[in-house]
Tab-separated table of C-alpha atoms and ligand atoms in Angstrom:
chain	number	residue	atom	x	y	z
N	1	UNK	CA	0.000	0.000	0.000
N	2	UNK	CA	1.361	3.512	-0.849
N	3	UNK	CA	0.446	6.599	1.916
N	4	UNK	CA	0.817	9.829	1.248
N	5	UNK	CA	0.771	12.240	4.261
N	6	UNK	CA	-0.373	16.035	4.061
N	7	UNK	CA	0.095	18.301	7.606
N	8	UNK	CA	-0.693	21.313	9.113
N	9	UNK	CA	2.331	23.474	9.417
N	10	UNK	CA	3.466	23.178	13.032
N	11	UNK	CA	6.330	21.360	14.961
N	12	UNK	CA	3.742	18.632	16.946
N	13	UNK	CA	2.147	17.602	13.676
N	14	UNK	CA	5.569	17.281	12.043
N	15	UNK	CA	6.536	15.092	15.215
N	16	UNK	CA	3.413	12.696	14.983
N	17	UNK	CA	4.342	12.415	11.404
N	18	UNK	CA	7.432	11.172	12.037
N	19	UNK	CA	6.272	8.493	14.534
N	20	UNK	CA	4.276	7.081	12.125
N	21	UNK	CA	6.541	6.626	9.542
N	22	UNK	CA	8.942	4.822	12.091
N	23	UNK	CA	6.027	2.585	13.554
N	24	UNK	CA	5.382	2.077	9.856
N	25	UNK	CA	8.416	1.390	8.349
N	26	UNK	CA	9.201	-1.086	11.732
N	27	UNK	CA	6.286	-3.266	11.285
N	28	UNK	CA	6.155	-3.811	7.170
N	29	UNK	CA	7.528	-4.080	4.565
N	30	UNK	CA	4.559	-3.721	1.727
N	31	UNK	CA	3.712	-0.037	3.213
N	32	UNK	CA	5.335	2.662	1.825
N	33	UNK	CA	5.489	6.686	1.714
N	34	UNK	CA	5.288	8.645	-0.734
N	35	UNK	CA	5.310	11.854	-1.957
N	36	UNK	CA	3.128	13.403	-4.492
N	37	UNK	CA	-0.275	13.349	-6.435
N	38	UNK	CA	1.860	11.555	-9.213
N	39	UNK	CA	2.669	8.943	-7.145
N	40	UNK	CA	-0.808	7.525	-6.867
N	41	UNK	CA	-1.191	7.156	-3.226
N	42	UNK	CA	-3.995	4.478	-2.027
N	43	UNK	CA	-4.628	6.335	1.498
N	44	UNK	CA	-3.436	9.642	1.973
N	45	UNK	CA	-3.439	10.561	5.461
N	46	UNK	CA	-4.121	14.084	6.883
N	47	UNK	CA	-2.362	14.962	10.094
N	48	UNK	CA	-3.656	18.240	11.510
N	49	UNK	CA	-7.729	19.498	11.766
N	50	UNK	CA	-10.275	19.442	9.226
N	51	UNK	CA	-8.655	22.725	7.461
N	52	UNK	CA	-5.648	19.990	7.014
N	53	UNK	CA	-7.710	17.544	5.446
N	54	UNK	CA	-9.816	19.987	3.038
N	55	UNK	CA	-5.840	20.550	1.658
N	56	UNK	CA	-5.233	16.792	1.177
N	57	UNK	CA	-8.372	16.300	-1.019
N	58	UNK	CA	-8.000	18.985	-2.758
N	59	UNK	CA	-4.370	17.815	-3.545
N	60	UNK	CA	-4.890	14.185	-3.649
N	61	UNK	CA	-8.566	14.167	-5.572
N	62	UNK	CA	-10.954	11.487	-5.513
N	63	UNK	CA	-9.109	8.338	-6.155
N	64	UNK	CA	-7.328	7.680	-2.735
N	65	UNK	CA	-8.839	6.843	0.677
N	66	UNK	CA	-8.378	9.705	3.302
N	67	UNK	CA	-7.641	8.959	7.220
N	68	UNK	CA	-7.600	12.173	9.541
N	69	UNK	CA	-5.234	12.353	12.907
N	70	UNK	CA	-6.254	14.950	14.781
N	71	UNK	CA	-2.821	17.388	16.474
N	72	UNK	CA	-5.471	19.751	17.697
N	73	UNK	CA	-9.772	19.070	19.174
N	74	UNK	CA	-11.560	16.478	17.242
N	75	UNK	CA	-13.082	17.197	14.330
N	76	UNK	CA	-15.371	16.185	11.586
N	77	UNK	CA	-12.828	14.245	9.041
N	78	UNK	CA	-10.258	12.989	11.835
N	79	UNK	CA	-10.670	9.864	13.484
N	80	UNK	CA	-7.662	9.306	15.556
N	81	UNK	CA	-5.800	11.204	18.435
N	82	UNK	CA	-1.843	11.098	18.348
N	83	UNK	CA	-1.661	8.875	21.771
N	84	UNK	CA	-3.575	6.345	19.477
N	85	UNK	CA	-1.100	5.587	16.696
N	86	UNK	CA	0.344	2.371	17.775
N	87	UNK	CA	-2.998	0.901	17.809
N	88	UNK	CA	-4.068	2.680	14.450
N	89	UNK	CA	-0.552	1.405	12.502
N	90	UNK	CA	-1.264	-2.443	14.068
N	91	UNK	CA	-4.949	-2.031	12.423
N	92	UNK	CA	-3.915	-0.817	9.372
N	93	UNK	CA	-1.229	-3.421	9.010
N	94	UNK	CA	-3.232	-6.197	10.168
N	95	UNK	CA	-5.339	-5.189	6.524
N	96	UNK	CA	-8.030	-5.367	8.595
N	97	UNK	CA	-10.826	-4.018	5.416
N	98	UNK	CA	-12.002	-0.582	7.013
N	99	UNK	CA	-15.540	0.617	6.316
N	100	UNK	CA	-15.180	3.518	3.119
N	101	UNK	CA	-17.806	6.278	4.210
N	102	UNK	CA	-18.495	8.315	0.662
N	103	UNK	CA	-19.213	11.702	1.500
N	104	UNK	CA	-21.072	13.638	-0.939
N	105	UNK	CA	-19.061	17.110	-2.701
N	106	UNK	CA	-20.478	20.147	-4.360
N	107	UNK	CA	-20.200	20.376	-7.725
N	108	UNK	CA	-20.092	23.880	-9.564
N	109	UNK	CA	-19.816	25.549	-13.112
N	110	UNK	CA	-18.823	29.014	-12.981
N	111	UNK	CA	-19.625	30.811	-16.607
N	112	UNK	CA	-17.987	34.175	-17.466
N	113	UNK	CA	-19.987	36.707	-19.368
N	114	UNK	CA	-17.122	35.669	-22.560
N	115	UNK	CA	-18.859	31.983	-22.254
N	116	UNK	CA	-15.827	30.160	-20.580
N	117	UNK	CA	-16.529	27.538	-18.221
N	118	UNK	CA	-14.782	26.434	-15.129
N	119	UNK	CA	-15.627	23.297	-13.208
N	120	UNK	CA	-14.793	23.365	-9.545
N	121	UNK	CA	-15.928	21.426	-6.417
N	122	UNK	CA	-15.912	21.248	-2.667
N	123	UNK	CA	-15.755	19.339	0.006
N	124	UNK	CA	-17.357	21.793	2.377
N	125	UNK	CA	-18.408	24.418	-0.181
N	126	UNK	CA	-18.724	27.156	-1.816
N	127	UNK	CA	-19.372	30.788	-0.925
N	128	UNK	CA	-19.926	33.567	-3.036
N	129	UNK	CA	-19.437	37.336	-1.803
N	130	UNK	CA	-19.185	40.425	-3.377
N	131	UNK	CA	-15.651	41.913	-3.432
N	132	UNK	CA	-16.155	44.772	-1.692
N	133	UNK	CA	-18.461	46.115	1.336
N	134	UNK	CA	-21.307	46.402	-1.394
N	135	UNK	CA	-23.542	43.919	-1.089
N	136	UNK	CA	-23.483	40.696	-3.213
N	137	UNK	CA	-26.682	41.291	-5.661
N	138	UNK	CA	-27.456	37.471	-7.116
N	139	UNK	CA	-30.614	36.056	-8.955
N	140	UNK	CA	-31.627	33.130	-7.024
N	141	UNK	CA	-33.061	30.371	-9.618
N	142	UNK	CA	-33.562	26.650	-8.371
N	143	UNK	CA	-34.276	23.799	-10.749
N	144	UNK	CA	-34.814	26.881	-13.384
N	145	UNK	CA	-37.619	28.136	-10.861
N	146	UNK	CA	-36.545	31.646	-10.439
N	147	UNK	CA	-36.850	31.808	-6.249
N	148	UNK	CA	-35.494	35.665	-5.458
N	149	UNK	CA	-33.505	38.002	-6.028
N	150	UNK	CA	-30.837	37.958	-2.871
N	151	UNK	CA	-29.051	41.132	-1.626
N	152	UNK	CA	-26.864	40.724	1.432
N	153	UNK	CA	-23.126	39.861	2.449
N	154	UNK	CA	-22.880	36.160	0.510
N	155	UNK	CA	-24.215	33.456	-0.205
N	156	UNK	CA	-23.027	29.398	0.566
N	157	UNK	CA	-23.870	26.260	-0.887
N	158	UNK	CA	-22.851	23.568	1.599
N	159	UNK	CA	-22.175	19.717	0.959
N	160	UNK	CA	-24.041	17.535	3.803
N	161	UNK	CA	-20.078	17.583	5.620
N	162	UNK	CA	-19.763	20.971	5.253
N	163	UNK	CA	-23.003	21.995	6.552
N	164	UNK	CA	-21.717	21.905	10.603
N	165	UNK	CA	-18.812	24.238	9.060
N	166	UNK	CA	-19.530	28.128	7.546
N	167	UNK	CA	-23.004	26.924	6.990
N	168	UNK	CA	-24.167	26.241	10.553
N	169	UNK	CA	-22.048	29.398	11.810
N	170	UNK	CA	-25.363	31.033	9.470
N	171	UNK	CA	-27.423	28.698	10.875
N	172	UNK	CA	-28.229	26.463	8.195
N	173	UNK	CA	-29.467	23.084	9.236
N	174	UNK	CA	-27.267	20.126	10.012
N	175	UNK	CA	-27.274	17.492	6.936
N	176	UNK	CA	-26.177	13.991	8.050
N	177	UNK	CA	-23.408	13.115	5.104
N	178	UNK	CA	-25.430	9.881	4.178
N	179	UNK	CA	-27.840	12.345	2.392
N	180	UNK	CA	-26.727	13.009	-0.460
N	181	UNK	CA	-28.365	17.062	-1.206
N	182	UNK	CA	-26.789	20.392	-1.301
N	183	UNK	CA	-27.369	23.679	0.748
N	184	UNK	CA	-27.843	27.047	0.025
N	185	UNK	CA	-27.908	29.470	2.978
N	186	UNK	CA	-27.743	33.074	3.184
N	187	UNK	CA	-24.940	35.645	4.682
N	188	UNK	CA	-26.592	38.630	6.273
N	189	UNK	CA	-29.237	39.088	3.919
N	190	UNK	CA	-31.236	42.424	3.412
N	191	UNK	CA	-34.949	42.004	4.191
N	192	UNK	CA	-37.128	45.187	3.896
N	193	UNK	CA	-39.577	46.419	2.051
N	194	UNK	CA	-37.727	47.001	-0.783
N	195	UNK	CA	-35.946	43.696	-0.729
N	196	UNK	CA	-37.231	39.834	-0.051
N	197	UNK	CA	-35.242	37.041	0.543
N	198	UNK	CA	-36.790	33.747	1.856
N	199	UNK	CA	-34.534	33.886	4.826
N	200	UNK	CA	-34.346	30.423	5.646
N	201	UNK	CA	-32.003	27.662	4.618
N	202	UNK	CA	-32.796	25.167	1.475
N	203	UNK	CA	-31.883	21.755	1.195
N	204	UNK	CA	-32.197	20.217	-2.260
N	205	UNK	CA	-31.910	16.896	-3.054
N	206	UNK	CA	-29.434	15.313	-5.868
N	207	UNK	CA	-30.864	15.897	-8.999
N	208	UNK	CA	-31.918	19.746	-8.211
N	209	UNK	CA	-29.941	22.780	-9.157
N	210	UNK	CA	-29.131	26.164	-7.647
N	211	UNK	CA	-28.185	28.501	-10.443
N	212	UNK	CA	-26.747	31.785	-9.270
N	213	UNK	CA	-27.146	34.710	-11.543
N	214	UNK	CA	-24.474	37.572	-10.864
N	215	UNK	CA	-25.417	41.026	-10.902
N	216	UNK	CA	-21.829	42.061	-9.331
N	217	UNK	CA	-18.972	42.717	-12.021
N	218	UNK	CA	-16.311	41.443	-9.527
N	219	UNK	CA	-17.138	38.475	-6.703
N	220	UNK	CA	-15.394	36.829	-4.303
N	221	UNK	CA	-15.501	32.710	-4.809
N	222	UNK	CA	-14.296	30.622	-1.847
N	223	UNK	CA	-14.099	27.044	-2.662
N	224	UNK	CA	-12.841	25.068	0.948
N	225	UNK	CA	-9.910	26.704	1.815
N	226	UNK	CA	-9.010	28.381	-1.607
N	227	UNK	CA	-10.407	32.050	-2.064
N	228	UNK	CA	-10.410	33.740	-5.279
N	229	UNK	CA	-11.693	37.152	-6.750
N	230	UNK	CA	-13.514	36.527	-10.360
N	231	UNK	CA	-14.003	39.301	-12.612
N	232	UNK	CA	-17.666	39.177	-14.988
N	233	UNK	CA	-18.999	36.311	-13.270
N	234	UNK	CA	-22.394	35.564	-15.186
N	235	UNK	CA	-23.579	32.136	-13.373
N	236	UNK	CA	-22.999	29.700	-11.059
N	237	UNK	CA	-24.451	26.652	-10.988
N	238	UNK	CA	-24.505	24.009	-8.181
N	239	UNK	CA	-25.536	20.428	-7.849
N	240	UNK	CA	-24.177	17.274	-5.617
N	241	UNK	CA	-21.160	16.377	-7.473
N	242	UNK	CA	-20.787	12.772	-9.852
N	243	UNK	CA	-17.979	11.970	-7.158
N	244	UNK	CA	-17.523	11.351	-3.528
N	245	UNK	CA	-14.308	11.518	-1.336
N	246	UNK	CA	-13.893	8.470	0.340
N	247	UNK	CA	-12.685	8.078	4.090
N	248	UNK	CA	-10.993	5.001	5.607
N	249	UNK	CA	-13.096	3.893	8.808
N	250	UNK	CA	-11.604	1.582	11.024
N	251	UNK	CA	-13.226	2.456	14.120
N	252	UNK	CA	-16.856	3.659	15.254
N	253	UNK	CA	-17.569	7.219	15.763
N	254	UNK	CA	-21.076	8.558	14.616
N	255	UNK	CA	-21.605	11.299	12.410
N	256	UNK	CA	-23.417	12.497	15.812
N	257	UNK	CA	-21.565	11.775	18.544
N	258	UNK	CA	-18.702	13.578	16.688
N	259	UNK	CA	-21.839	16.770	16.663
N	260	UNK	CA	-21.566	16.466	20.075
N	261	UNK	CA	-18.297	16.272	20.670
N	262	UNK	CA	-17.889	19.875	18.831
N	263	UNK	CA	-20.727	21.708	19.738
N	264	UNK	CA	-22.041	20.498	22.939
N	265	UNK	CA	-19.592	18.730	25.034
N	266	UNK	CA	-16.150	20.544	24.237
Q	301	NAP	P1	-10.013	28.446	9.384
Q	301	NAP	O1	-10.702	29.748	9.270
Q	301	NAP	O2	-8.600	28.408	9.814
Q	301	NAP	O3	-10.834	27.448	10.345
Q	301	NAP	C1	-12.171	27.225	10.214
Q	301	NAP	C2	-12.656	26.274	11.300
Q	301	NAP	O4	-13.647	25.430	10.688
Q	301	NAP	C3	-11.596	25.357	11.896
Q	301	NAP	O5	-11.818	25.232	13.281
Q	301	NAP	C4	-11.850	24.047	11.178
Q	301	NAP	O6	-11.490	22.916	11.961
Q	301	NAP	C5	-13.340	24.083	11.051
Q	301	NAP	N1	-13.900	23.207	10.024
Q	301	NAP	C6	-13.445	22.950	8.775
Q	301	NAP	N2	-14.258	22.081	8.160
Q	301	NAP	C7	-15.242	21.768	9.042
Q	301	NAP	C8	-16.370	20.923	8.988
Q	301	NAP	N3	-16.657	20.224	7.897
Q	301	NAP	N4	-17.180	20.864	10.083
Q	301	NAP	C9	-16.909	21.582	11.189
Q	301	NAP	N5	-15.847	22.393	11.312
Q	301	NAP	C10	-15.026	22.490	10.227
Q	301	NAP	O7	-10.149	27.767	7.934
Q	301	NAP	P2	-9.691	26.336	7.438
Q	301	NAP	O8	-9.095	25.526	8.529
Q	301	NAP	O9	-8.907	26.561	6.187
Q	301	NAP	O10	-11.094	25.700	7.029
Q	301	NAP	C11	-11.803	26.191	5.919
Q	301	NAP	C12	-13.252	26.215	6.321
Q	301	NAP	O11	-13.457	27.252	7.262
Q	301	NAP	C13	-14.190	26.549	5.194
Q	301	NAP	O12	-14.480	25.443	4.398
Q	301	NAP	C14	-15.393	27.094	5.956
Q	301	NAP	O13	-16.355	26.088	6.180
Q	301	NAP	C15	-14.839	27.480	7.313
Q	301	NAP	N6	-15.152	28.878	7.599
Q	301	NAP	C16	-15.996	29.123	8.623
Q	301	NAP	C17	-16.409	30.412	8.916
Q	301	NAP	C18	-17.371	30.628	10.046
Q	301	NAP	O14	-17.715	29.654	10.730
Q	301	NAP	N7	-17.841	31.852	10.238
Q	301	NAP	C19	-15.931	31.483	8.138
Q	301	NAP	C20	-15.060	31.200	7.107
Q	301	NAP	C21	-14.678	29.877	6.827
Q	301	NAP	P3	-9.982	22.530	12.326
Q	301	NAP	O15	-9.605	23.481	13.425
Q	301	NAP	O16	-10.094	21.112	12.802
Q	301	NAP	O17	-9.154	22.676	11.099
C-alpha cells in the first residue's frame, strides 16, 4: 500500500508524522510513503484538523482513501488522536478491510460573461461574496424556478459535511453526510420592504440545481480553503457532485456523537 501524508504546518504535527513513519516502516515491509499526487497514493493521510484535510483532497482528488489524525480538538474528518497511533498502525497493518464512508461534494460551473466555463468542487463548499463592502446582488433560480432576487453579504452552498462548518455558523441546518443534497444558505441578507429574501435555509436533493445569476462585475468565490476574486462572473451553478471523497473507517464514531463532541460537550 502507498500513503501519502499532508500536515498542518506546526512542529507537533511534524513530530506525529514522524512516529508514524517509524512505527510504519518497523512493522512492514509492503507499506510505503510517498510523496506526491503523481505517485498515486492508495490512502493519503491528513495529520492536523479538518482545514488539514480539506488541503489533502484537494491535492490528492478522488481516487485515494483519506484517514484524519487529529494534532489539535476532534473534528469532523479525523478519526484518531496522536496517543492512538500504535494501535491505528497495528490495524492498518493487520489489513483489517475498514468501512469507506463516501461523502457527498459540491459540484459547480462558474460561466464568465465571454462563455468560458470552469468546473470546480468542494468538500465543504462554496461561498460567493461580493468583493467589496457592497452587497453581493445574485438572482436566485432553483431547478430553473426563479426563487429571489438575494441582496446581502454572501451566499453558501454547503455539501451535507460541510453543513456543521460556515453553513451552521449562518445557521443552516445540520445534513447527516449519508444524504446526499446540497445547501444554500444566506450571509446577512437584506430584508425590507424594498428587498425579499426567503430567509431560511434550502436543502435540495441530488438531482436539483441552484443557479446563481451575478449582478456584481467582480465576486469573491471561496471554494474550501481556496479564495479567489472573479471578474464578470455571469452564473454559477450548483448540484451534488458525480464523485464522492472516500474516508478510511476503522473504528466507530457517529456522524453524531462527533456533533456532540464539537458543539455540545467541548
Ligand atoms: P479556518 O478559518 O482556519 O478554520 C475554520 C474552522 O472550521 C476550523 O476550526 C476548522 O477545523 C473548522 N472546520 C473545517 N471544516 C469543518 C467541517 N466540515 N465541520 C466543522 N468544522 C469544520 O479555515 P480552514 O481551517 O482553512 O477551514 C476552511 C473552512 O473554514 C471553510 O471550508 C469554511 O467552512 C470554514 N469557515 C468558517 C467560517 C465561520 O464559521 N464563520 C468562516 C469562514 C470559513 P480545524 O480546526 O479542525 O481545522
Amino acid at each position: 500500500m502507498k500513503i501519502a501524508t499532508v500536515l498542518r504546518n506546526d512542529d507537533y504535527t511534524r513530530e506525529v508524522e514522524q512516529a508514524l513513519k517509524e512505527k510504519v516502516g518497523a512493522a512492514s515491509n509492503t507499506c510505503s510513503f510517498v510523496e506526491g499526487p503523481n505517485d498515486e497514493p492508495d490512502m493519503v493521510i491528513s495529520i492536523g484538523g479538518d482545514g488539514t484535510l480539506l488541503e489533502a483532497v484537494h491535492q490528492y482528488g478522488f481516487k485515494p482513501a483519506y484517514v484524519g489524525i487529529h494534532t489539535g480538538h476532534l473534528g469532523f474528518y479525523a478519526d484518531w488522536r496522536p496517543e492512538e497511533l500504535d494501535r491505528f498502525v497495528h490495524i492498518l497493518l493487520e489489513e483489517q478491510q475498514p468501512y469507506i464512508a463516501e461523502y457527498p461534494t459540491v459540484a459547480c460551473k462558474i460561466t464568465t460573461r465571454n462563455g468560458e466555463t470552469h468546473d470546480k468542487w468542494a468538500l465543504n463548499e462554496l461561498v460567493l461574496r461580493n468583493n467589496s463592502l457592497s452587497t453581493l446582488v445574485a438572482c436566485v433560480y432553483i431547478n430553473g424556478t426563479e426563487l429571489e432576487t438575494f441582496r446581502g453579504d454572501g451566499l453558501i452552498v454547503s455539501s451535507p459535511s460541510g453543513s456543521t462548518a460556515y453553513n451552521k455558523a449562518v445557521n443552516g441546518a445540520i445534513v447527516h453526510p449519508s444524504i446526499e443534497a446540497i445547501q444554500l444558505s444566506e450571509i446577512a441578507s437584506i430584508n425590507n420592504q424594498a428587498y425579499r429574501t426567503i430567509n431560511s435555509s434550502l436543502v435540495l436533493p441530488k438531482h436539483h440545481e441552484v443557479e446563481l445569476i451575478v449582478m456584481n462585475p467582480q465576486i469573491m468565490v471561496g471554494l474550501d480553503r481556496e479564495q479567489g476574486v472573479w471578474n464578470d462572473v455571469c452564473s454559477i451553478t450548483c448540484r451534488v457532485g458525480s464523485e464522492k471523497i472516500r474516508f478510511a473507517r476503522y473504528k466507530k464514531l457517529t456522524f453524531w456523537s462527533r456533533v456532540r463532541n464539537s458543539f455540545i460537550t467541548g
